[in-house]
XYZ file of C-alpha atoms in Angstrom:
723
model
C -8.643 -43.152 -58.566
C -11.647 -43.297 -56.223
C -11.882 -47.086 -56.570
C -8.176 -47.521 -55.856
C -8.473 -45.345 -52.755
C -11.374 -47.427 -51.382
C -9.496 -50.656 -51.974
C -6.431 -49.272 -50.244
C -8.529 -48.261 -47.233
C -10.148 -51.687 -47.171
C -7.057 -53.822 -47.546
C -4.292 -51.695 -46.068
C -5.676 -50.011 -42.993
C -4.197 -46.834 -41.482
C -1.658 -46.878 -38.673
C -4.200 -46.502 -35.845
C -5.934 -49.678 -37.004
C -2.739 -51.619 -36.259
C -4.426 -52.110 -32.907
C -7.100 -54.425 -34.369
C -6.818 -58.069 -35.343
C -6.524 -61.495 -33.736
C -3.209 -62.980 -34.796
C -1.790 -66.530 -34.712
C 1.088 -66.447 -32.173
C 3.406 -68.658 -34.229
C 3.242 -66.236 -37.186
C 4.078 -62.899 -35.527
C 7.543 -62.354 -36.987
C 7.619 -59.677 -39.653
C 4.658 -57.313 -39.966
C 3.065 -57.998 -36.568
C 6.332 -57.776 -34.664
C 7.115 -54.469 -36.393
C 3.659 -53.109 -35.549
C 3.950 -54.131 -31.910
C 7.395 -52.549 -31.663
C 5.925 -49.399 -33.210
C 3.288 -49.359 -30.467
C 5.917 -49.621 -27.729
C 6.579 -53.352 -27.191
C 10.016 -54.185 -25.824
C 9.764 -57.967 -26.333
C 10.348 -60.023 -29.470
C 7.997 -62.421 -31.255
C 10.147 -65.247 -29.846
C 9.342 -64.074 -26.316
C 5.643 -64.534 -27.110
C 5.800 -67.851 -28.986
C 8.804 -70.121 -28.893
C 8.724 -73.797 -29.766
C 12.013 -74.722 -28.085
C 12.112 -72.420 -25.064
C 9.629 -71.183 -22.480
C 7.573 -68.224 -23.695
C 4.383 -66.337 -22.903
C 2.241 -68.995 -24.624
C 3.214 -71.472 -21.890
C 1.546 -69.320 -19.220
C -1.839 -68.941 -20.967
C -4.126 -71.994 -20.778
C -7.672 -72.308 -22.093
C -9.872 -72.382 -18.982
C -12.572 -75.052 -19.085
C -12.993 -74.740 -22.849
C -14.711 -71.347 -22.721
C -12.502 -68.724 -21.065
C -8.807 -67.907 -20.861
C -6.567 -67.946 -17.779
C -2.955 -67.258 -16.871
C -0.433 -68.990 -14.634
C 0.943 -66.490 -12.117
C 3.181 -68.547 -9.848
C 5.666 -71.409 -9.999
C 3.102 -73.485 -8.073
C 0.490 -73.423 -10.836
C -1.671 -70.626 -9.392
C -4.220 -69.712 -12.034
C -5.970 -66.373 -12.504
C -9.169 -65.956 -14.511
C -12.384 -63.947 -14.311
C -14.954 -64.254 -11.518
C -17.594 -64.894 -14.167
C -15.454 -67.672 -15.676
C -15.282 -69.419 -12.313
C -18.845 -68.503 -11.381
C -20.325 -71.970 -11.860
C -17.632 -73.504 -9.683
C -18.075 -70.861 -6.972
C -21.825 -71.432 -7.106
C -21.492 -75.230 -6.960
C -19.588 -74.959 -3.669
C -22.114 -72.464 -2.242
C -25.078 -73.066 0.014
C -27.144 -70.906 2.354
C -24.756 -71.925 5.158
C -21.580 -71.283 3.094
C -22.517 -68.749 0.467
C -19.270 -68.121 -1.405
C -21.106 -66.033 -3.984
C -22.226 -63.688 -1.223
C -19.188 -63.776 1.049
C -16.285 -64.888 -1.120
C -13.907 -67.803 -0.588
C -10.215 -67.861 0.271
C -8.054 -70.941 0.800
C -5.355 -70.133 3.333
C -3.485 -73.362 2.574
C -3.294 -75.999 -0.161
C -5.457 -78.319 1.956
C -8.358 -75.845 1.865
C -8.478 -75.632 -1.945
C -11.678 -77.096 -3.421
C -11.775 -79.661 -6.273
C -13.971 -79.079 -9.326
C -14.745 -82.293 -11.235
C -14.820 -81.770 -14.986
C -12.997 -78.424 -15.010
C -9.922 -78.291 -17.248
C -6.956 -76.089 -18.176
C -5.470 -76.748 -21.634
C -2.048 -75.551 -22.789
C -1.126 -75.099 -26.430
C 2.202 -76.879 -26.961
C 2.830 -76.503 -30.699
C 1.264 -74.976 -33.836
C 1.944 -76.304 -37.334
C 0.533 -75.418 -40.769
C -1.056 -78.548 -42.319
C -2.969 -76.908 -45.173
C -1.281 -79.029 -47.861
C -2.169 -82.298 -46.128
C -5.772 -81.274 -45.441
C -6.413 -80.016 -48.982
C -4.864 -83.075 -50.638
C -7.262 -84.488 -53.245
C -9.632 -81.503 -53.254
C -10.664 -80.392 -56.759
C -12.846 -77.580 -58.088
C -15.108 -80.139 -59.761
C -16.246 -81.482 -56.353
C -19.505 -80.368 -54.757
C -19.306 -78.508 -51.429
C -20.578 -81.606 -49.620
C -17.938 -83.839 -51.253
C -15.201 -81.332 -50.445
C -16.202 -81.341 -46.788
C -16.220 -85.132 -46.635
C -12.719 -85.309 -48.112
C -11.427 -82.505 -45.870
C -12.784 -84.232 -42.747
C -11.141 -87.484 -43.863
C -7.804 -85.718 -44.349
C -8.103 -83.955 -40.985
C -8.676 -87.299 -39.266
C -5.514 -88.650 -40.918
C -3.468 -85.613 -39.818
C -4.753 -85.882 -36.250
C -3.929 -89.569 -36.108
C -0.506 -89.459 -37.776
C 1.024 -86.264 -36.339
C 3.551 -86.851 -33.530
C 2.630 -86.078 -29.929
C 3.189 -87.380 -26.415
C 0.772 -89.951 -25.000
C -0.878 -87.407 -22.684
C -1.306 -84.817 -25.441
C -3.972 -84.302 -28.091
C -3.835 -83.240 -31.738
C -6.461 -80.818 -33.015
C -6.850 -79.320 -36.496
C -8.674 -76.013 -36.965
C -9.584 -74.098 -40.094
C -8.535 -70.497 -40.777
C -9.474 -67.927 -43.386
C -12.787 -69.676 -44.033
C -11.164 -72.924 -45.204
C -8.131 -71.489 -47.027
C -5.696 -72.544 -44.298
C -5.547 -75.365 -41.726
C -3.406 -75.488 -38.593
C -2.508 -78.351 -36.266
C -2.511 -77.617 -32.532
C -0.860 -79.984 -30.073
C -2.565 -79.539 -26.706
C -2.182 -80.933 -23.194
C -5.125 -80.718 -20.804
C -4.920 -80.715 -17.001
C -7.993 -82.097 -15.242
C -7.413 -81.413 -11.553
C -8.278 -77.729 -11.107
C -9.042 -76.489 -7.587
C -10.740 -73.318 -6.414
C -8.328 -71.129 -4.437
C -9.994 -67.763 -4.066
C -12.911 -65.606 -5.134
C -14.092 -62.219 -3.945
C -17.754 -61.776 -2.972
C -20.060 -61.028 -5.899
C -20.395 -57.468 -4.588
C -16.769 -57.074 -5.776
C -16.371 -59.732 -8.465
C -19.712 -58.920 -10.066
C -20.136 -55.321 -8.895
C -22.645 -53.586 -11.157
C -23.914 -56.982 -12.298
C -26.125 -56.800 -15.361
C -26.709 -53.045 -15.240
C -22.980 -52.374 -15.758
C -22.323 -55.374 -18.023
C -20.736 -54.190 -21.328
C -20.681 -50.633 -19.918
C -17.902 -48.091 -19.335
C -17.021 -46.606 -16.861
C -16.757 -49.928 -15.031
C -15.742 -50.753 -11.442
C -15.730 -54.558 -11.268
C -13.163 -56.812 -9.590
C -13.906 -59.627 -12.038
C -11.373 -62.253 -10.961
C -11.089 -65.648 -9.320
C -8.153 -67.888 -8.472
C -7.664 -71.593 -9.128
C -4.699 -73.946 -9.023
C -3.609 -76.594 -11.498
C -2.634 -79.934 -9.997
C -0.625 -82.633 -11.779
C 0.713 -86.097 -11.063
C 4.183 -86.511 -9.581
C 5.681 -86.323 -13.095
C 4.000 -82.925 -13.658
C 1.673 -84.467 -16.243
C -2.129 -84.238 -16.535
C -4.095 -86.519 -14.214
C -7.622 -86.900 -12.899
C -8.259 -85.554 -9.396
C -6.333 -87.370 -6.690
C -5.220 -86.466 -3.196
C -1.742 -87.565 -4.321
C -1.564 -84.906 -7.011
C 0.752 -81.930 -6.485
C 0.690 -78.305 -7.661
C 1.673 -78.008 -11.314
C 5.114 -76.588 -12.141
C 4.713 -74.404 -15.228
C 7.185 -73.899 -18.076
C 6.548 -70.176 -17.614
C 4.481 -67.995 -15.307
C 3.747 -64.286 -15.565
C 5.538 -61.810 -13.309
C 3.179 -59.085 -12.067
C 3.888 -55.401 -12.588
C 3.008 -52.994 -9.798
C 3.696 -49.949 -11.972
C 0.157 -49.593 -13.281
C -1.014 -48.222 -16.615
C -1.276 -44.843 -18.313
C -2.813 -43.626 -21.546
C -0.876 -44.874 -24.634
C 0.836 -47.721 -22.762
C 1.311 -50.816 -24.931
C -1.028 -53.716 -24.134
C -0.968 -57.280 -25.411
C -3.929 -59.570 -24.736
C -3.284 -63.285 -25.142
C -6.158 -65.756 -25.188
C -8.733 -67.951 -26.865
C -11.291 -65.706 -28.633
C -14.375 -67.731 -29.491
C -16.028 -66.669 -32.746
C -15.905 -63.641 -34.996
C -17.229 -62.973 -38.508
C -15.183 -59.990 -39.661
C -15.594 -60.769 -43.365
C -19.345 -61.237 -43.619
C -20.884 -59.388 -46.576
C -23.120 -56.365 -46.102
C -26.290 -58.367 -46.763
C -25.452 -60.647 -43.807
C -24.851 -57.699 -41.467
C -28.210 -56.210 -42.505
C -29.860 -59.510 -41.581
C -28.202 -59.504 -38.149
C -29.362 -55.934 -37.472
C -32.916 -56.193 -38.801
C -33.960 -59.823 -38.225
C -31.767 -62.064 -36.079
C -30.786 -59.807 -33.171
C -34.313 -58.377 -32.632
C -35.711 -61.911 -32.259
C -32.981 -63.012 -29.845
C -33.334 -59.874 -27.750
C -37.138 -60.122 -27.476
C -36.984 -63.702 -26.206
C -34.341 -62.939 -23.593
C -36.101 -59.723 -22.577
C -39.041 -61.839 -21.472
C -37.030 -64.601 -19.776
C -34.741 -62.242 -17.863
C -37.553 -60.027 -16.572
C -39.245 -63.053 -14.996
C -36.069 -64.526 -13.494
C -34.973 -61.163 -12.120
C -38.348 -60.670 -10.392
C -38.044 -63.949 -8.505
C -34.323 -63.568 -7.729
C -34.900 -60.221 -6.061
C -37.689 -61.674 -3.909
C -36.143 -64.997 -2.827
C -32.512 -65.564 -1.653
C -32.690 -69.283 -2.482
C -33.800 -68.594 -6.057
C -31.087 -65.942 -6.294
C -28.470 -68.624 -5.596
C -30.125 -71.165 -7.898
C -30.434 -68.797 -10.839
C -27.364 -66.576 -10.407
C -25.190 -68.379 -12.948
C -28.050 -69.030 -15.391
C -29.237 -65.438 -15.272
C -25.716 -64.105 -15.848
C -25.218 -66.413 -18.828
C -28.511 -65.401 -20.469
C -28.098 -61.689 -19.730
C -24.550 -61.559 -21.043
C -25.360 -62.056 -24.717
C -28.750 -60.357 -24.458
C -27.020 -57.101 -23.623
C -24.208 -57.803 -26.058
C -26.651 -58.179 -28.963
C -28.236 -54.849 -28.033
C -24.889 -53.069 -28.051
C -23.831 -54.900 -31.192
C -26.854 -53.626 -33.106
C -26.245 -50.116 -31.780
C -22.563 -50.194 -32.757
C -23.137 -51.636 -36.232
C -25.677 -48.912 -36.891
C -23.619 -46.092 -35.370
C -20.441 -47.045 -37.228
C -22.304 -47.476 -40.542
C -20.852 -50.967 -40.877
C -23.271 -51.922 -43.665
C -22.418 -48.837 -45.707
C -18.675 -49.318 -45.224
C -18.891 -52.979 -46.223
C -20.840 -52.015 -49.345
C -18.048 -49.586 -50.270
C -15.490 -52.335 -49.691
C -17.485 -54.760 -51.830
C -17.734 -52.191 -54.617
C -13.976 -51.660 -54.492
C -13.319 -55.401 -54.540
C -15.653 -55.863 -57.515
C -13.707 -53.209 -59.428
C -10.434 -54.924 -58.574
C -11.833 -58.298 -59.729
C -12.788 -56.710 -63.053
C -9.420 -54.941 -63.354
C -7.522 -58.208 -62.817
C -9.756 -60.195 -65.177
C -10.985 -62.463 -62.375
C -14.705 -62.254 -63.230
C -15.064 -65.965 -63.994
C -13.381 -66.967 -60.720
C -14.832 -64.362 -58.342
C -17.404 -62.297 -60.221
C -20.488 -64.150 -58.965
C -19.597 -64.255 -55.270
C -21.420 -61.086 -54.161
C -24.591 -61.718 -56.250
C -24.677 -65.268 -54.857
C -24.360 -63.924 -51.306
C -27.416 -61.750 -51.961
C -29.377 -64.735 -53.299
C -28.523 -67.175 -50.519
C -28.990 -64.723 -47.632
C -32.403 -63.787 -48.982
C -33.333 -67.467 -49.139
C -31.980 -68.348 -45.699
C -33.564 -65.480 -43.736
C -36.850 -67.155 -42.775
C -35.039 -70.411 -41.932
C -32.439 -68.560 -39.843
C -35.208 -66.742 -37.958
C -37.056 -69.987 -37.210
C -33.779 -71.561 -36.098
C -33.063 -68.743 -33.627
C -36.532 -69.011 -32.091
C -36.073 -72.771 -31.710
C -32.606 -72.527 -30.131
C -33.548 -69.679 -27.798
C -36.813 -71.286 -26.624
C -36.037 -75.007 -26.479
C -32.316 -75.157 -25.754
C -31.383 -71.948 -23.926
C -34.134 -70.334 -21.876
C -36.867 -72.809 -20.830
C -35.404 -75.486 -18.582
C -38.290 -77.941 -18.858
C -38.042 -77.857 -22.644
C -34.280 -78.293 -22.571
C -34.572 -81.329 -20.296
C -37.401 -82.807 -22.340
C -35.288 -82.305 -25.448
C -32.569 -84.469 -23.876
C -35.231 -87.164 -23.537
C -36.160 -86.575 -27.194
C -32.519 -87.204 -28.105
C -32.606 -90.329 -25.946
C -35.430 -91.675 -28.119
C -33.384 -90.893 -31.247
C -30.467 -92.851 -29.797
C -32.701 -95.894 -29.354
C -34.158 -95.582 -32.854
C -30.733 -95.239 -34.484
C -28.331 -97.221 -32.287
C -30.351 -99.702 -30.276
C -30.966 -100.679 -26.671
C -27.378 -100.700 -25.340
C -26.699 -97.152 -26.508
C -30.046 -96.146 -25.019
C -29.073 -97.620 -21.643
C -25.718 -95.829 -21.583
C -27.212 -92.488 -22.587
C -30.127 -92.815 -20.151
C -27.894 -93.640 -17.187
C -25.645 -90.641 -17.909
C -28.677 -88.407 -18.281
C -30.224 -89.463 -14.984
C -26.948 -88.848 -13.166
C -26.432 -85.444 -14.802
C -29.984 -84.250 -14.134
C -29.629 -84.596 -10.372
C -27.268 -81.626 -10.273
C -29.359 -79.713 -12.785
C -32.548 -79.936 -10.689
C -30.653 -78.686 -7.642
C -30.885 -75.233 -9.252
C -34.389 -75.554 -10.712
C -37.542 -73.670 -9.708
C -40.813 -74.892 -11.187
C -42.471 -71.580 -10.343
C -39.900 -69.531 -12.268
C -39.691 -71.912 -15.204
C -43.455 -72.118 -15.598
C -43.769 -68.373 -16.032
C -40.842 -68.302 -18.475
C -42.407 -71.149 -20.458
C -45.711 -69.321 -20.870
C -44.071 -66.093 -22.024
C -41.664 -67.718 -24.466
C -44.045 -70.243 -25.957
C -46.358 -67.361 -26.859
C -43.466 -65.487 -28.501
C -42.514 -68.646 -30.375
C -45.981 -69.148 -31.787
C -46.121 -65.512 -32.883
C -42.566 -65.045 -34.159
C -41.773 -68.237 -36.057
C -42.857 -68.047 -39.725
C -46.183 -69.881 -39.883
C -45.003 -72.471 -42.411
C -42.479 -73.757 -39.855
C -44.794 -74.065 -36.835
C -46.009 -77.445 -35.568
C -49.720 -77.985 -36.307
C -50.380 -78.090 -32.544
C -49.103 -74.492 -32.209
C -51.567 -72.969 -34.612
C -54.329 -71.253 -32.617
C -52.548 -72.401 -29.430
C -53.497 -70.830 -26.066
C -50.228 -70.294 -24.178
C -51.801 -70.131 -20.708
C -53.806 -73.326 -21.170
C -50.815 -75.192 -22.575
C -48.629 -74.004 -19.679
C -51.175 -75.152 -17.078
C -51.432 -78.553 -18.742
C -47.681 -79.081 -18.914
C -46.678 -77.876 -15.450
C -49.528 -79.703 -13.698
C -49.011 -83.034 -15.452
C -45.461 -83.332 -16.807
C -42.827 -85.375 -15.003
C -40.165 -82.891 -16.049
C -41.021 -80.460 -13.226
C -38.883 -82.242 -10.593
C -36.024 -84.723 -10.405
C -37.838 -87.587 -8.670
C -40.556 -87.607 -11.336
C -38.061 -87.508 -14.193
C -35.997 -90.286 -12.653
C -39.127 -92.409 -12.376
C -40.116 -91.512 -15.941
C -36.799 -92.792 -17.251
C -36.878 -96.130 -15.377
C -37.536 -99.346 -17.263
C -36.456 -100.823 -20.582
C -36.274 -98.672 -23.689
C -39.771 -99.420 -24.987
C -41.323 -98.790 -21.571
C -39.525 -95.463 -21.196
C -40.477 -94.329 -24.677
C -44.118 -95.206 -24.080
C -44.077 -93.142 -20.889
C -42.360 -90.263 -22.666
C -44.967 -90.204 -25.428
C -47.685 -89.784 -22.785
C -45.942 -86.898 -21.012
C -47.337 -83.454 -21.985
C -43.943 -81.743 -21.626
C -42.331 -84.288 -23.907
C -45.188 -83.934 -26.378
C -44.539 -80.189 -26.702
C -40.843 -80.713 -27.344
C -41.502 -83.543 -29.778
C -43.867 -81.370 -31.818
C -41.372 -78.480 -31.844
C -38.334 -80.653 -32.615
C -40.095 -82.699 -35.324
C -41.227 -79.509 -37.055
C -37.761 -77.980 -36.787
C -35.875 -81.020 -38.093
C -38.349 -81.664 -40.887
C -39.117 -78.129 -42.070
C -36.194 -75.925 -41.040
C -32.882 -77.684 -40.395
C -32.362 -79.481 -43.745
C -32.844 -76.387 -45.899
C -30.965 -74.165 -43.447
C -27.981 -76.536 -43.488
C -28.058 -76.764 -47.284
C -28.024 -72.980 -47.662
C -25.426 -72.567 -44.906
C -23.133 -75.026 -46.707
C -23.427 -72.993 -49.912
C -22.751 -69.773 -47.988
C -19.674 -71.360 -46.360
C -18.323 -72.218 -49.806
C -18.861 -68.637 -50.932
C -17.142 -67.316 -47.791
C -14.110 -69.465 -48.576
C -13.971 -68.103 -52.140
C -14.575 -64.545 -50.938
C -11.690 -64.831 -48.476
C -9.507 -66.331 -51.198
C -10.262 -63.299 -53.374
C -9.324 -60.927 -50.534
C -6.064 -62.758 -49.867
C -5.165 -62.932 -53.542
C -6.046 -59.371 -54.526
C -4.724 -57.600 -51.426
C -1.394 -55.758 -51.234
C 1.371 -57.815 -49.641
C 1.275 -55.681 -46.494
C -2.515 -55.916 -46.036
C -3.608 -56.670 -42.467
C -6.030 -59.546 -43.063
C -6.276 -61.642 -39.919
C -8.214 -64.916 -39.520
C -11.555 -64.958 -37.733
C -11.550 -66.195 -34.141
C -12.172 -69.928 -33.691
C -11.273 -70.621 -30.030
C -7.578 -71.068 -30.816
C -4.777 -69.160 -29.113
C -4.414 -65.604 -30.473
C -2.549 -62.388 -29.818
C -4.194 -58.979 -30.031
C -2.248 -55.814 -29.345
C -3.048 -52.168 -28.809
C -2.782 -49.324 -26.325
C -4.494 -48.023 -23.216
C -6.905 -45.432 -24.621
C -10.097 -43.594 -23.768
C -12.822 -42.959 -26.329
C -15.748 -40.744 -27.267
C -19.057 -42.663 -27.512
C -21.148 -39.608 -28.456
C -20.909 -35.912 -29.151
C -19.316 -33.911 -26.308
C -18.623 -37.069 -24.229
C -15.146 -38.444 -23.572
C -14.354 -41.408 -21.315
C -11.026 -41.563 -19.482
C -9.268 -44.949 -19.726
C -8.924 -45.720 -15.968
C -11.475 -45.983 -13.147
C -10.895 -45.893 -9.386
C -12.453 -47.025 -6.126
C -14.124 -43.610 -5.806
C -16.428 -44.738 -8.637
C -17.557 -47.755 -6.628
C -18.543 -45.492 -3.766
C -20.401 -43.165 -6.122
C -22.468 -46.113 -7.362
C -22.892 -47.684 -3.905
C -26.511 -48.444 -2.898
C -26.747 -50.236 0.492
C -28.509 -53.587 0.215
C -28.909 -53.339 -3.555
C -28.729 -56.524 -5.612
C -26.100 -55.057 -7.949
C -24.455 -52.086 -6.207
C -23.979 -53.057 -2.576
C -20.441 -52.819 -1.165
C -18.900 -55.045 1.547
C -18.279 -53.339 4.881
C -14.578 -54.249 4.833
C -14.132 -52.509 1.476
C -15.897 -49.424 2.806
C -13.498 -49.331 5.746
C -10.421 -49.740 3.537
C -11.645 -46.935 1.292
C -12.378 -44.610 4.202
C -8.905 -45.217 5.616
C -7.304 -45.043 2.147
C -5.559 -48.257 3.196
C -4.372 -49.380 -0.233
C -0.909 -50.621 0.684
C 1.576 -50.806 -2.189
C -1.238 -51.154 -4.712
C -2.622 -47.616 -4.720
C -1.409 -44.746 -6.862
C -1.391 -41.077 -5.822
C -3.805 -41.818 -2.989
C -6.293 -43.621 -5.246
C -7.049 -47.287 -5.915
C -7.245 -48.078 -9.656
C -9.834 -50.717 -10.597
C -10.406 -51.063 -14.357
C -8.870 -49.748 -17.561
C -9.668 -49.928 -21.271
C -7.588 -50.462 -24.394
C -7.824 -50.892 -28.134
C -7.230 -54.662 -28.055
C -9.555 -56.569 -30.379
C -11.302 -59.123 -28.125
C -14.452 -61.224 -28.040
C -16.115 -64.005 -26.050
C -13.441 -66.482 -24.960
C -11.013 -63.649 -24.163
C -12.635 -63.443 -20.728
C -9.813 -64.005 -18.269
C -7.093 -63.259 -20.839
C -3.937 -61.705 -19.424
C -3.277 -58.065 -20.248
C 0.506 -57.939 -20.671
C 2.772 -54.907 -20.716
C 5.596 -54.074 -23.120
C 8.039 -56.220 -21.111
C 5.954 -59.386 -20.704
C 4.538 -58.685 -17.234
C 0.918 -59.024 -16.152
C -0.849 -55.675 -15.731
C -4.481 -56.852 -15.755
C -6.973 -59.361 -17.004
C -9.521 -58.875 -19.743
C -13.198 -59.330 -18.891
C -15.474 -57.312 -21.164
C -15.920 -54.804 -24.000
C -17.593 -51.426 -24.076
C -21.212 -51.504 -25.234
C -20.692 -49.297 -28.278
C -17.883 -51.595 -29.489
C -19.498 -55.030 -29.176
C -20.025 -54.992 -32.947
C -16.302 -55.780 -33.278
C -17.232 -59.437 -33.850
C -18.411 -58.240 -37.276
C -16.639 -54.940 -37.751
C -13.747 -53.491 -35.730
C -13.959 -49.713 -35.440
C -10.809 -48.283 -33.800
C -12.725 -45.218 -32.641
C -15.302 -47.215 -30.641
C -13.879 -50.692 -29.978
C -12.436 -50.956 -26.467
C -11.771 -53.956 -24.259
C -12.204 -53.676 -20.480
C -9.593 -55.038 -18.084
C -9.219 -55.374 -14.316
C -6.105 -53.592 -13.100
C -3.924 -56.292 -11.540
C -3.237 -53.963 -8.605
C -6.917 -54.101 -7.659
C -6.763 -57.901 -7.743
C -3.757 -57.858 -5.413
C -5.367 -55.259 -3.145
C -8.465 -57.444 -2.713
C -6.409 -60.607 -2.114
C -4.053 -58.902 0.309
C -5.823 -56.051 2.118
C -9.438 -57.232 1.848
C -9.094 -61.017 2.182
C -5.842 -61.169 4.133
C -4.662 -64.053 1.937
C -0.982 -63.170 2.215
C -0.108 -66.795 1.516
C -1.167 -66.142 -2.090
C 0.678 -62.820 -2.361
C 3.850 -64.567 -1.177
C 3.653 -66.936 -4.179
C 3.821 -64.134 -6.739
C 6.718 -62.412 -8.481
C 6.026 -58.672 -8.134
C 8.102 -56.347 -10.327
C 8.518 -52.650 -11.217
C 9.573 -52.590 -14.907
C 9.004 -48.839 -15.398
C 11.004 -47.974 -12.291
C 13.767 -50.396 -13.310
C 13.883 -48.747 -16.737
C 14.277 -45.303 -15.152
C 17.033 -46.593 -12.844
C 18.815 -48.121 -15.817
C 18.716 -44.807 -17.700
C 20.065 -42.972 -14.660
C 22.906 -45.491 -14.301
C 23.867 -44.954 -17.962
C 24.007 -41.190 -17.401
């Protein structure tokens, strides 16, 4: 009886947990639609995803491949987070026109700013292609042979599936390789900046408040999609016109209250909800501590210089935010996994599953999965640790090393593909680096290099270190590199890369910065990567079989959702507060009063613009306030992750009530384990967005584009009419 109870808890979660999960929008009819209706939704599944008619999916594009956005007007006006548009806002900023500091507002279409390379991609159609992708796969094949055949089948599906000339076919895997779906996508490439509040609003609280509740951040920015005269995707052109959407989101002015239904639509990046307990233990005890230590060091140095120098603050604003984001997330993730006893709960679930395998006589098929997980995760730990140190040091946090690594790849291109490929890659690299060095400080990077190279030499298992790193003096190596390497400024790098392939490679081999990267990369690719990839392939095969066992042995009504993989998903829940610790309860809505309580004049993170102070003092909130207060942020039980930044928060009727931008610190472990008591997503109240656009910026041209509605008031009027 005890075993059955555990399995039931594991595979058929209680009613409150209906608010977790990331669901495929084309498969909502049935269980999901019933759950959403139970939670208060007044729409149908067809209103959310409809192949033949306009639906919510047509208003929710993937923003630049990393965030989500929503179309909010019939002229293609696009809303996303301030931090999603941060790089574009920064790229248009200078000391003379500092849009990060002062904000930017286009008062006409002519004032909107182009952003080369930025995209907005709409999902047109979803289709299950599992049968085609798995054609020819047999149990007798090795994991490597299975992957080769699967990739071949995917290529055939992508090539043969119908689409329009301007569209693209993509196939993505679900349930760890047990299901494959085709996505038909169309991508718009002319995306212009329309509006952004100053960072003191859009990034209020900055890194101190990141992942924290209560929150008071106006994290939004506005763009516009442009299309050719046929409303189809086109590269930037002055002849392009605002995009006419199939659907755009009306905006509710009625606000939110505890227990209101919320639907978040977007492109969550990556989750691993079905990792075994041994993997979660490795994240808590080995992987996250290494990541956090490296970023601790890098961020402390960057922060010191940013606070002292306004130019460096502009140069490093976007980089610092990117590094700090996951640094703090990993800290909260470890805290949440520990607090929620995720490892212990997963061990109970695994014990229950083992008993069910034995009961069903499935030992030969599934009986070795959990012991094999234990074996492979034990083997991979030292390789995974070395890999994290390499990625964090070379590719993510030391700019000189990252640039030198691009040169290392350039040499590989020549060795493997010849001179013409070298020329093409080199020319692209030289062009790309010009913009990169615009935001580079040798002084900052040198100090980061010294700190991180010392951590690398100490933290990487000794058997994986380059010979040159054994008994290495970090200060001496740093002095040598930053005094003599060409990678410390653009002109030197450009000169370094001039000449034919053999000349460039000879110069590279003599550069001390390149020599460091070459030693690190050679050691990594010879000693770490091959074995890591071999073990990871075996683990992936086990994960597929583990998921197959869960799907096969679960009750028919079990709520087993696929992990996030940057495809369009629906997550639903309710506005709800939570209790992070004993005797503490957080209300679900914050107000402008909280900004003023945190206000520190002149502070890097908590300054407040004078205009906002005046509006607050006068209580001049227009139609956007409620009971004399200005709502700012609210939280809900929606299951979100990276990639959901900018996702629309939609009410029971299909109207926009906010946009997602973060999670609470205690709930960041939801990428591995969703706990309904702690997991909360953080959203900007759409009324605060409108208040800033209208009352603060005076951009009434943008307000006039929108469809503003009062669904709750209309519902009450309808009831009164019936009486």
